[in-house]
Amino acid sequence: MSARINLTLKVWRQAGPDTEGAFVVYEATDISTDASFLEMLDIVNERLIDAGEEPIVFESDCREGICGTCGLMINGRAHGPQKGTATCQLHIRSFNDGDHITIEPWRASSFPVLRDLAVDRRALDAIISAGGYITVNTGSAPDANLIPVPKETAETAFDAAACIGCGACVAACPNSAAQLFTAAKLQHLNLLPQGQAERWERTEAMVETMEAFFGSCTNHGECEEACPKEIPIDFIAWANRDYIKAKVKNRKLAG
């Protein structure tokens, strides 16, 4: 039998992007410690609906730490107290009976609040769209070993591709920068042979789109700490290197 605990939630409620919000206190009673954080919110919402009140709006989808939609600020930390964990993977066993938990949406001007805990993260989509696509004509699916890729390169590219686009790096950064997200999305293509065709155009376009929406990176390192996939800050240095090269190469091509 799992233990059951009582929690006091201080939740940000906001009716829409153009309205003022405020914290509202709710009691989450008799919650199983085996429940995930989102399951706990589901239980609170069911009780609110039964009482004729508006449920708390929050985002979720896969609930397996893959889709990145579940991001919340929990007691001032992106995704909560457990490192390398998305909000949907955080369990109530991480808290103690009687704890007070403050729950907020991502706090960044580039992520306007849609309602309550849900924010608009289309700025991240704009960065991805700026990257275009790979124009290599692959034909039918080739055998995996036809394009030789060094093991270390493949593993590093996979580390970058682990980014789920949740926006925790932006929410945790004092500058609301999106360098870690952009660098991860860039380098998982830039490191591989298949990504070379548009490497320099892609790098310049994605970095400059990012700068149009987000603040600048000053190497606080909060992004690396908040990332649920623990993507290292090294990717930012590699992306900055590629951006400088891209400016030179693209200028030569334009001339």
CSV table of N, CA and C in Angstrom, one decimal, residues 40 77 112 144 158 229 231 248:
chain,number,residue,atom,x,y,z
A,40,MET,N,-1.9,14.2,-9.8
A,40,MET,CA,-2.4,14.9,-8.6
A,40,MET,C,-3.3,16.1,-9.0
A,77,ARG,N,11.2,26.1,-9.4
A,77,ARG,CA,12.1,25.3,-10.3
A,77,ARG,C,11.4,24.7,-11.5
A,112,PRO,N,3.9,34.0,-23.7
A,112,PRO,CA,2.7,34.6,-23.0
A,112,PRO,C,1.8,33.6,-22.5
A,144,ALA,N,21.4,0.8,-42.4
A,144,ALA,CA,21.9,1.7,-41.4
A,144,ALA,C,23.4,1.9,-41.5
A,158,PHE,N,22.8,12.1,-30.9
A,158,PHE,CA,21.6,11.5,-30.1
A,158,PHE,C,21.3,12.3,-28.8
A,229,LYS,N,16.3,16.6,-19.9
A,229,LYS,CA,17.1,15.6,-20.6
A,229,LYS,C,18.6,15.8,-20.3
A,231,ILE,N,20.7,18.0,-21.2
A,231,ILE,CA,21.5,18.4,-22.3
A,231,ILE,C,22.6,19.4,-21.9
A,248,VAL,N,30.4,33.8,-42.2
A,248,VAL,CA,31.5,33.9,-43.2
A,248,VAL,C,31.2,33.2,-44.5
